[in-house]
PDB file of C-alpha atoms in Angstrom:
ATOM      1  CA  MET Y   1      18.588 -16.447  -0.304  1.00 95.00           C
ATOM      2  CA  ARG Y   2      18.391 -19.595  -2.274  1.00 93.00           C
ATOM      3  CA  SER Y   3      20.204 -21.519   0.470  1.00 95.00           C
ATOM      4  CA  ILE Y   4      17.789 -20.548   3.287  1.00 95.00           C
ATOM      5  CA  GLY Y   5      14.695 -20.752   1.303  1.00 96.00           C
ATOM      6  CA  SER Y   6      11.955 -23.370   1.873  1.00 97.00           C
ATOM      7  CA  ALA Y   7      10.200 -25.180  -1.023  1.00 97.00           C
ATOM      8  CA  ALA Y   8       7.149 -25.754   1.293  1.00 97.00           C
ATOM      9  CA  ARG Y   9       6.854 -21.950   2.181  1.00 97.00           C
ATOM     10  CA  ALA Y  10       7.357 -21.153  -1.564  1.00 97.00           C
ATOM     11  CA  ARG Y  11       4.379 -23.292  -2.463  1.00 97.00           C
ATOM     12  CA  GLN Y  12       2.359 -21.623   0.318  1.00 97.00           C
ATOM     13  CA  SER Y  13       3.275 -18.219  -0.947  1.00 97.00           C
ATOM     14  CA  LEU Y  14       2.151 -19.003  -4.424  1.00 97.00           C
ATOM     15  CA  ARG Y  15      -1.405 -19.587  -3.038  1.00 96.00           C
ATOM     16  CA  PHE Y  16      -1.293 -16.723  -0.474  1.00 96.00           C
ATOM     17  CA  PHE Y  17      -0.199 -14.069  -3.071  1.00 97.00           C
ATOM     18  CA  ARG Y  18      -2.605 -15.289  -5.712  1.00 96.00           C
ATOM     19  CA  THR Y  19      -0.222 -16.184  -8.351  1.00 97.00           C
ATOM     20  CA  ALA Y  20      -2.608 -18.517 -10.448  1.00 96.00           C
ATOM     21  CA  PRO Y  21      -3.417 -17.265 -14.108  1.00 96.00           C
ATOM     22  CA  GLY Y  22      -5.884 -14.380 -14.032  1.00 95.00           C
ATOM     23  CA  GLU Y  23      -5.129 -13.500 -10.276  1.00 96.00           C
ATOM     24  CA  TYR Y  24      -3.561 -10.270  -9.095  1.00 96.00           C
ATOM     25  CA  GLY Y  25      -0.097 -11.907  -8.446  1.00 96.00           C
ATOM     26  CA  GLU Y  26      -0.108 -13.886 -11.699  1.00 96.00           C
ATOM     27  CA  GLY Y  27       3.431 -15.252 -12.431  1.00 96.00           C
ATOM     28  CA  ASP Y  28       5.049 -14.137  -9.293  1.00 97.00           C
ATOM     29  CA  ARG Y  29       7.807 -16.601  -8.032  1.00 97.00           C
ATOM     30  CA  PHE Y  30       9.111 -17.371  -4.630  1.00 98.00           C
ATOM     31  CA  LEU Y  31      12.287 -18.631  -2.869  1.00 98.00           C
ATOM     32  CA  GLY Y  32      10.375 -19.566   0.241  1.00 98.00           C
ATOM     33  CA  LEU Y  33      11.870 -17.103   2.780  1.00 98.00           C
ATOM     34  CA  SER Y  34       9.949 -15.544   5.715  1.00 97.00           C
ATOM     35  CA  VAL Y  35       9.690 -11.854   6.346  1.00 97.00           C
ATOM     36  CA  PRO Y  36      11.992 -12.034   9.459  1.00 97.00           C
ATOM     37  CA  GLN Y  37      14.620 -13.885   7.380  1.00 98.00           C
ATOM     38  CA  VAL Y  38      14.374 -11.153   4.632  1.00 98.00           C
ATOM     39  CA  ARG Y  39      14.560  -8.301   7.377  1.00 98.00           C
ATOM     40  CA  ALA Y  40      17.733 -10.018   8.808  1.00 98.00           C
ATOM     41  CA  LEU Y  41      19.300 -10.012   5.461  1.00 98.00           C
ATOM     42  CA  ALA Y  42      18.303  -6.369   4.876  1.00 98.00           C
ATOM     43  CA  SER Y  43      20.175  -5.706   8.149  1.00 97.00           C
ATOM     44  CA  GLN Y  44      23.240  -7.585   7.077  1.00 97.00           C
ATOM     45  CA  HIS Y  45      23.451  -5.878   3.714  1.00 96.00           C
ATOM     46  CA  ALA Y  46      22.303  -2.437   4.864  1.00 95.00           C
ATOM     47  CA  ASP Y  47      25.486  -0.845   2.885  1.00 94.00           C
ATOM     48  CA  LEU Y  48      24.623  -2.559  -0.435  1.00 96.00           C
ATOM     49  CA  PRO Y  49      25.299   0.053  -3.196  1.00 96.00           C
ATOM     50  CA  LEU Y  50      22.237   1.306  -4.964  1.00 96.00           C
ATOM     51  CA  PRO Y  51      23.014  -0.337  -8.349  1.00 96.00           C
ATOM     52  CA  GLN Y  52      22.999  -3.725  -6.632  1.00 97.00           C
ATOM     53  CA  VAL Y  53      19.803  -2.768  -4.822  1.00 98.00           C
ATOM     54  CA  ARG Y  54      18.304  -1.822  -7.960  1.00 97.00           C
ATOM     55  CA  ALA Y  55      19.329  -5.241  -9.519  1.00 97.00           C
ATOM     56  CA  LEU Y  56      17.630  -7.074  -6.627  1.00 98.00           C
ATOM     57  CA  LEU Y  57      14.539  -4.828  -7.192  1.00 98.00           C
ATOM     58  CA  LYS Y  58      14.261  -6.009 -10.746  1.00 98.00           C
ATOM     59  CA  SER Y  59      14.647  -9.724  -9.780  1.00 98.00           C
ATOM     60  CA  ARG Y  60      11.887 -12.339 -10.796  1.00 97.00           C
ATOM     61  CA  TRP Y  61      12.001 -13.531  -7.141  1.00 98.00           C
ATOM     62  CA  HIS Y  62       9.419 -11.916  -4.877  1.00 98.00           C
ATOM     63  CA  GLU Y  63      11.636 -12.005  -1.716  1.00 98.00           C
ATOM     64  CA  SER Y  64      14.570 -10.315  -3.633  1.00 98.00           C
ATOM     65  CA  ARG Y  65      12.243  -7.417  -4.439  1.00 98.00           C
ATOM     66  CA  LEU Y  66      11.129  -7.286  -0.747  1.00 98.00           C
ATOM     67  CA  LEU Y  67      14.874  -7.265   0.349  1.00 98.00           C
ATOM     68  CA  ALA Y  68      15.588  -4.442  -2.078  1.00 98.00           C
ATOM     69  CA  LEU Y  69      12.704  -2.368  -0.653  1.00 98.00           C
ATOM     70  CA  MET Y  70      13.621  -3.071   2.912  1.00 98.00           C
ATOM     71  CA  ILE Y  71      17.124  -1.768   2.112  1.00 98.00           C
ATOM     72  CA  LEU Y  72      15.780   1.286   0.376  1.00 98.00           C
ATOM     73  CA  VAL Y  73      13.493   2.104   3.176  1.00 98.00           C
ATOM     74  CA  ASP Y  74      16.491   2.046   5.683  1.00 97.00           C
ATOM     75  CA  ASP Y  75      18.644   4.107   3.287  1.00 97.00           C
ATOM     76  CA  PHE Y  76      15.955   6.673   3.008  1.00 97.00           C
ATOM     77  CA  ARG Y  77      15.228   6.770   6.638  1.00 96.00           C
ATOM     78  CA  GLN Y  78      18.998   7.167   7.639  1.00 96.00           C
ATOM     79  CA  GLY Y  79      20.200   9.231   4.659  1.00 95.00           C
ATOM     80  CA  ASP Y  80      20.765  12.850   4.204  1.00 96.00           C
ATOM     81  CA  VAL Y  81      18.913  15.022   1.797  1.00 95.00           C
ATOM     82  CA  ARG Y  82      20.913  13.938  -1.304  1.00 96.00           C
ATOM     83  CA  GLN Y  83      20.760  10.265  -0.375  1.00 96.00           C
ATOM     84  CA  ARG Y  84      16.891  10.367   0.302  1.00 96.00           C
ATOM     85  CA  SER Y  85      16.499  12.052  -3.273  1.00 96.00           C
ATOM     86  CA  ARG Y  86      18.552   9.206  -4.730  1.00 97.00           C
ATOM     87  CA  VAL Y  87      16.475   6.534  -3.098  1.00 97.00           C
ATOM     88  CA  ALA Y  88      13.262   8.158  -3.989  1.00 97.00           C
ATOM     89  CA  ARG Y  89      14.270   8.520  -7.638  1.00 97.00           C
ATOM     90  CA  LEU Y  90      15.299   4.917  -7.871  1.00 98.00           C
ATOM     91  CA  TYR Y  91      11.923   3.879  -6.326  1.00 98.00           C
ATOM     92  CA  LEU Y  92       9.856   5.953  -8.618  1.00 97.00           C
ATOM     93  CA  ALA Y  93      11.851   4.776 -11.714  1.00 98.00           C
ATOM     94  CA  ASN Y  94      11.143   1.180 -10.792  1.00 98.00           C
ATOM     95  CA  LEU Y  95       7.565   1.142  -9.660  1.00 98.00           C
ATOM     96  CA  GLN Y  96       6.662  -1.706 -12.049  1.00 97.00           C
ATOM     97  CA  TRP Y  97       8.702  -3.919  -9.657  1.00 98.00           C
ATOM     98  CA  VAL Y  98       6.639  -2.993  -6.527  1.00 98.00           C
ATOM     99  CA  ASN Y  99       4.016  -5.303  -7.683  1.00 97.00           C
ATOM    100  CA  ASN Y 100       2.278  -6.970  -4.872  1.00 97.00           C
ATOM    101  CA  TRP Y 101       0.438  -5.755  -1.922  1.00 98.00           C
ATOM    102  CA  ASP Y 102       3.240  -6.552   0.636  1.00 98.00           C
ATOM    103  CA  LEU Y 103       5.850  -4.702  -1.542  1.00 98.00           C
ATOM    104  CA  VAL Y 104       3.588  -1.616  -1.689  1.00 98.00           C
ATOM    105  CA  ASP Y 105       2.595  -1.584   2.016  1.00 98.00           C
ATOM    106  CA  SER Y 106       6.186  -1.923   3.208  1.00 98.00           C
ATOM    107  CA  SER Y 107       7.434   0.865   1.085  1.00 98.00           C
ATOM    108  CA  ALA Y 108       4.915   3.448  -0.169  1.00 98.00           C
ATOM    109  CA  HIS Y 109       4.396   5.470   3.056  1.00 98.00           C
ATOM    110  CA  LEU Y 110       8.067   5.085   4.223  1.00 98.00           C
ATOM    111  CA  ILE Y 111       9.741   6.417   0.700  1.00 98.00           C
ATOM    112  CA  LEU Y 112       7.286   8.082  -1.421  1.00 97.00           C
ATOM    113  CA  GLY Y 113       5.162   9.794   1.303  1.00 97.00           C
ATOM    114  CA  PRO Y 114       7.968  11.650   3.039  1.00 97.00           C
ATOM    115  CA  HIS Y 115       9.463  12.331  -0.271  1.00 96.00           C
ATOM    116  CA  LEU Y 116       6.804  14.677  -1.588  1.00 95.00           C
ATOM    117  CA  PRO Y 117       6.719  18.151  -0.092  1.00 87.00           C
ATOM    118  CA  ARG Y 118       3.539  19.785   0.995  1.00 78.00           C
ATOM    119  CA  GLY Y 119       1.725  21.335  -1.787  1.00 75.00           C
ATOM    120  CA  SER Y 120       3.454  19.209  -4.532  1.00 86.00           C
ATOM    121  CA  ARG Y 121       1.619  15.926  -4.287  1.00 91.00           C
ATOM    122  CA  GLN Y 122       0.111  15.835  -7.710  1.00 94.00           C
ATOM    123  CA  LEU Y 123       2.195  12.498  -8.349  1.00 96.00           C
ATOM    124  CA  LEU Y 124      -0.359  10.798  -5.982  1.00 97.00           C
ATOM    125  CA  ASP Y 125      -3.248  11.953  -8.255  1.00 97.00           C
ATOM    126  CA  THR Y 126      -1.407  10.709 -11.324  1.00 97.00           C
ATOM    127  CA  LEU Y 127      -0.777   7.415  -9.717  1.00 98.00           C
ATOM    128  CA  SER Y 128      -4.340   7.165  -8.417  1.00 98.00           C
ATOM    129  CA  ARG Y 129      -5.492   7.254 -12.063  1.00 98.00           C
ATOM    130  CA  SER Y 130      -3.034   4.755 -13.271  1.00 98.00           C
ATOM    131  CA  SER Y 131      -4.228   1.524 -15.055  1.00 97.00           C
ATOM    132  CA  SER Y 132      -1.873  -0.418 -12.756  1.00 98.00           C
ATOM    133  CA  LEU Y 133      -3.503  -1.741  -9.570  1.00 98.00           C
ATOM    134  CA  TRP Y 134      -0.256  -1.539  -7.614  1.00 98.00           C
ATOM    135  CA  GLU Y 135       0.367   2.249  -8.624  1.00 98.00           C
ATOM    136  CA  ARG Y 136      -3.065   3.058  -7.445  1.00 98.00           C
ATOM    137  CA  ARG Y 137      -2.493   1.205  -4.195  1.00 98.00           C
ATOM    138  CA  ILE Y 138       0.861   3.110  -3.827  1.00 98.00           C
ATOM    139  CA  ALA Y 139      -0.988   6.415  -4.266  1.00 98.00           C
ATOM    140  CA  MET Y 140      -3.407   5.494  -1.364  1.00 98.00           C
ATOM    141  CA  LEU Y 141      -0.765   3.857   1.038  1.00 98.00           C
ATOM    142  CA  ALA Y 142       1.672   6.819   0.564  1.00 98.00           C
ATOM    143  CA  THR Y 143      -0.834   9.007   2.385  1.00 98.00           C
ATOM    144  CA  LEU Y 144      -0.477   7.072   5.595  1.00 98.00           C
ATOM    145  CA  HIS Y 145       2.810   9.243   6.105  1.00 97.00           C
ATOM    146  CA  TYR Y 146       0.627  12.416   6.104  1.00 97.00           C
ATOM    147  CA  ILE Y 147      -2.312  10.803   8.171  1.00 98.00           C
ATOM    148  CA  ARG Y 148       0.253  10.096  10.999  1.00 97.00           C
ATOM    149  CA  GLN Y 149       1.080  13.729  11.020  1.00 96.00           C
ATOM    150  CA  HIS Y 150      -2.586  14.668  11.277  1.00 96.00           C
ATOM    151  CA  GLU Y 151      -2.624  15.791   7.660  1.00 96.00           C
ATOM    152  CA  PHE Y 152      -5.859  14.271   6.156  1.00 97.00           C
ATOM    153  CA  GLY Y 153      -6.339  16.182   2.872  1.00 96.00           C
ATOM    154  CA  ASP Y 154      -4.363  14.163   0.479  1.00 97.00           C
ATOM    155  CA  ALA Y 155      -5.779  10.864   1.848  1.00 98.00           C
ATOM    156  CA  LEU Y 156      -9.285  12.034   1.644  1.00 98.00           C
ATOM    157  CA  ARG Y 157      -8.859  13.371  -1.791  1.00 97.00           C
ATOM    158  CA  ILE Y 158      -7.293  10.071  -3.058  1.00 98.00           C
ATOM    159  CA  ALA Y 159      -9.903   8.008  -1.269  1.00 98.00           C
ATOM    160  CA  ARG Y 160     -12.656   9.992  -3.096  1.00 98.00           C
ATOM    161  CA  ARG Y 161     -11.020   9.329  -6.424  1.00 97.00           C
ATOM    162  CA  LEU Y 162     -10.816   5.585  -5.771  1.00 98.00           C
ATOM    163  CA  LEU Y 163     -14.413   5.166  -4.550  1.00 97.00           C
ATOM    164  CA  ARG Y 164     -15.366   3.553  -7.807  1.00 95.00           C
ATOM    165  CA  ASP Y 165     -12.375   1.376  -8.182  1.00 97.00           C
ATOM    166  CA  GLU Y 166     -13.260  -2.144  -9.072  1.00 96.00           C
ATOM    167  CA  HIS Y 167     -10.452  -3.961  -7.241  1.00 97.00           C
ATOM    168  CA  ASP Y 168     -10.833  -5.567  -3.828  1.00 97.00           C
ATOM    169  CA  LEU Y 169      -7.231  -4.723  -2.988  1.00 98.00           C
ATOM    170  CA  ILE Y 170      -7.976  -1.032  -3.513  1.00 98.00           C
ATOM    171  CA  HIS Y 171     -11.166  -1.169  -1.390  1.00 98.00           C
ATOM    172  CA  LYS Y 172      -9.210  -2.566   1.362  1.00 98.00           C
ATOM    173  CA  ALA Y 173      -6.407   0.022   1.002  1.00 98.00           C
ATOM    174  CA  VAL Y 174      -8.751   2.940   1.031  1.00 98.00           C
ATOM    175  CA  GLY Y 175     -10.899   1.640   3.899  1.00 98.00           C
ATOM    176  CA  TRP Y 176      -7.622   1.132   5.900  1.00 98.00           C
ATOM    177  CA  MET Y 177      -6.520   4.698   5.375  1.00 98.00           C
ATOM    178  CA  LEU Y 178      -9.847   5.924   6.302  1.00 98.00           C
ATOM    179  CA  ARG Y 179      -9.820   3.879   9.445  1.00 98.00           C
ATOM    180  CA  GLU Y 180      -6.426   5.443  10.267  1.00 98.00           C
ATOM    181  CA  ILE Y 181      -7.942   8.842   9.956  1.00 98.00           C
ATOM    182  CA  GLY Y 182     -10.820   7.867  12.272  1.00 98.00           C
ATOM    183  CA  LYS Y 183      -8.244   6.791  14.858  1.00 97.00           C
ATOM    184  CA  MET Y 184      -6.992  10.471  15.036  1.00 97.00           C
ATOM    185  CA  ASP Y 185     -10.045  12.422  14.163  1.00 98.00           C
ATOM    186  CA  GLU Y 186     -13.403  10.535  14.172  1.00 97.00           C
ATOM    187  CA  ALA Y 187     -15.358  13.633  13.073  1.00 97.00           C
ATOM    188  CA  ARG Y 188     -13.357  13.967   9.740  1.00 97.00           C
ATOM    189  CA  LEU Y 189     -14.050  10.078   9.197  1.00 98.00           C
ATOM    190  CA  ARG Y 190     -17.681  10.534   9.941  1.00 97.00           C
ATOM    191  CA  GLY Y 191     -17.910  13.641   7.751  1.00 97.00           C
ATOM    192  CA  PHE Y 192     -16.482  11.507   4.757  1.00 98.00           C
ATOM    193  CA  LEU Y 193     -18.835   8.663   5.492  1.00 97.00           C
ATOM    194  CA  ASP Y 194     -21.928  10.746   5.766  1.00 96.00           C
ATOM    195  CA  ARG Y 195     -21.187  11.893   2.222  1.00 96.00           C
ATOM    196  CA  HIS Y 196     -19.970   8.682   0.608  1.00 96.00           C
ATOM    197  CA  ALA Y 197     -20.912   5.654   2.681  1.00 96.00           C
ATOM    198  CA  ALA Y 198     -23.952   4.747   0.577  1.00 94.00           C
ATOM    199  CA  ARG Y 199     -21.743   4.341  -2.607  1.00 94.00           C
ATOM    200  CA  MET Y 200     -18.597   2.930  -1.067  1.00 96.00           C
ATOM    201  CA  PRO Y 201     -17.843  -0.757  -1.950  1.00 96.00           C
ATOM    202  CA  ARG Y 202     -18.860  -2.817   0.984  1.00 95.00           C
ATOM    203  CA  THR Y 203     -15.260  -4.038   1.853  1.00 97.00           C
ATOM    204  CA  MET Y 204     -14.090  -0.504   1.819  1.00 98.00           C
ATOM    205  CA  LEU Y 205     -16.829   0.654   4.136  1.00 97.00           C
ATOM    206  CA  ARG Y 206     -16.270  -2.345   6.504  1.00 97.00           C
ATOM    207  CA  TYR Y 207     -12.681  -1.442   6.955  1.00 98.00           C
ATOM    208  CA  ALA Y 208     -13.459   2.227   7.424  1.00 98.00           C
ATOM    209  CA  ILE Y 209     -15.900   1.611  10.152  1.00 98.00           C
ATOM    210  CA  GLU Y 210     -14.099  -1.033  12.077  1.00 97.00           C
ATOM    211  CA  ARG Y 211     -13.371   0.981  14.990  1.00 96.00           C
ATOM    212  CA  LEU Y 212     -16.601   3.016  15.269  1.00 97.00           C
ATOM    213  CA  PRO Y 213     -19.202   2.268  17.931  1.00 96.00           C
ATOM    214  CA  PRO Y 214     -21.638  -0.663  16.965  1.00 96.00           C
ATOM    215  CA  GLY Y 215     -24.542   1.631  16.500  1.00 96.00           C
ATOM    216  CA  SER Y 216     -22.556   3.824  14.036  1.00 95.00           C
ATOM    217  CA  ARG Y 217     -21.414   0.805  12.152  1.00 95.00           C
ATOM    218  CA  SER Y 218     -24.972  -0.383  11.695  1.00 95.00           C
ATOM    219  CA  ARG Y 219     -26.079   3.069  10.516  1.00 94.00           C
ATOM    220  CA  TYR Y 220     -23.414   3.294   7.921  1.00 95.00           C
ATOM    221  CA  MET Y 221     -24.063  -0.288   6.661  1.00 94.00           C
ATOM    222  CA  GLN Y 222     -27.703   0.401   6.449  1.00 91.00           C
ATOM    223  CA  LEU Y 223     -27.028   3.424   4.162  1.00 87.00           C
ATOM    224  CA  LYS Y 224     -25.043   1.036   1.991  1.00 77.00           C
ATOM    225  CA  THR Y 225     -27.979  -1.321   1.999  1.00 75.00           C
ATOM    226  CA  GLN Y 226     -30.529   1.310   1.175  1.00 69.00           C
ATOM    227  CA  ARG Y 227     -28.347   2.196  -1.972  1.00 61.00           C
ATOM    228  CA  LEU Y 228     -28.221  -1.373  -3.113  1.00 54.00           C
ATOM    229  CA  PRO Y 229     -30.319  -1.937  -6.467  1.00 51.00           C
ATOM    230  CA  LYS Y 230     -33.578  -3.803  -6.095  1.00 45.00           C
ATOM    231  CA  SER Y 231     -33.815  -7.179  -7.800  1.00 41.00           C
TER     232      SER Y 231
END
């Protein structure tokens, strides 16, 4: 990884992933690899033993953690019940290393989502209450697995819980999942918006209504405007 990294790309990544003091990615470090390069490495080292994958996941280097997650996702997808359980346990035991939005978005719905059986998804509620921005985003993104199976209950429940979240990255995640629901069942999305649009953060609402007809988008944005406090 060091031999194929680019110093210029690493500097770009420091800005792109907001690593300055006080920003969400503060202190993250980069080797300067592209996503296709990391994906190629994951394919080449698909049989890496889980203890070594765990070591990669705990690396200070962002791309090493991404590589570990790509390998885990493939292990989970191709594994039998026992292997999938091992991968999920490793993932859950090391959530503190799934600590940027791309790491969350490339793994939560592909490992945690399918790992939790129907009726036993309280872990999502626990994660959605976490003080960790990334665990809250994991809770929301994991529901993409269920949305794709036309199961919307978990996503809508977690979305309601995160309506008052203060972080923009949560607003985007919730809005994204609501938009995905709307692609499959516009009536369910509209029902949620009718109840909650007026108090949704603006970014969340914009993401959620992105694929609705222009008239509907305007109506929901007006509901939001009407709720704004007067100066």
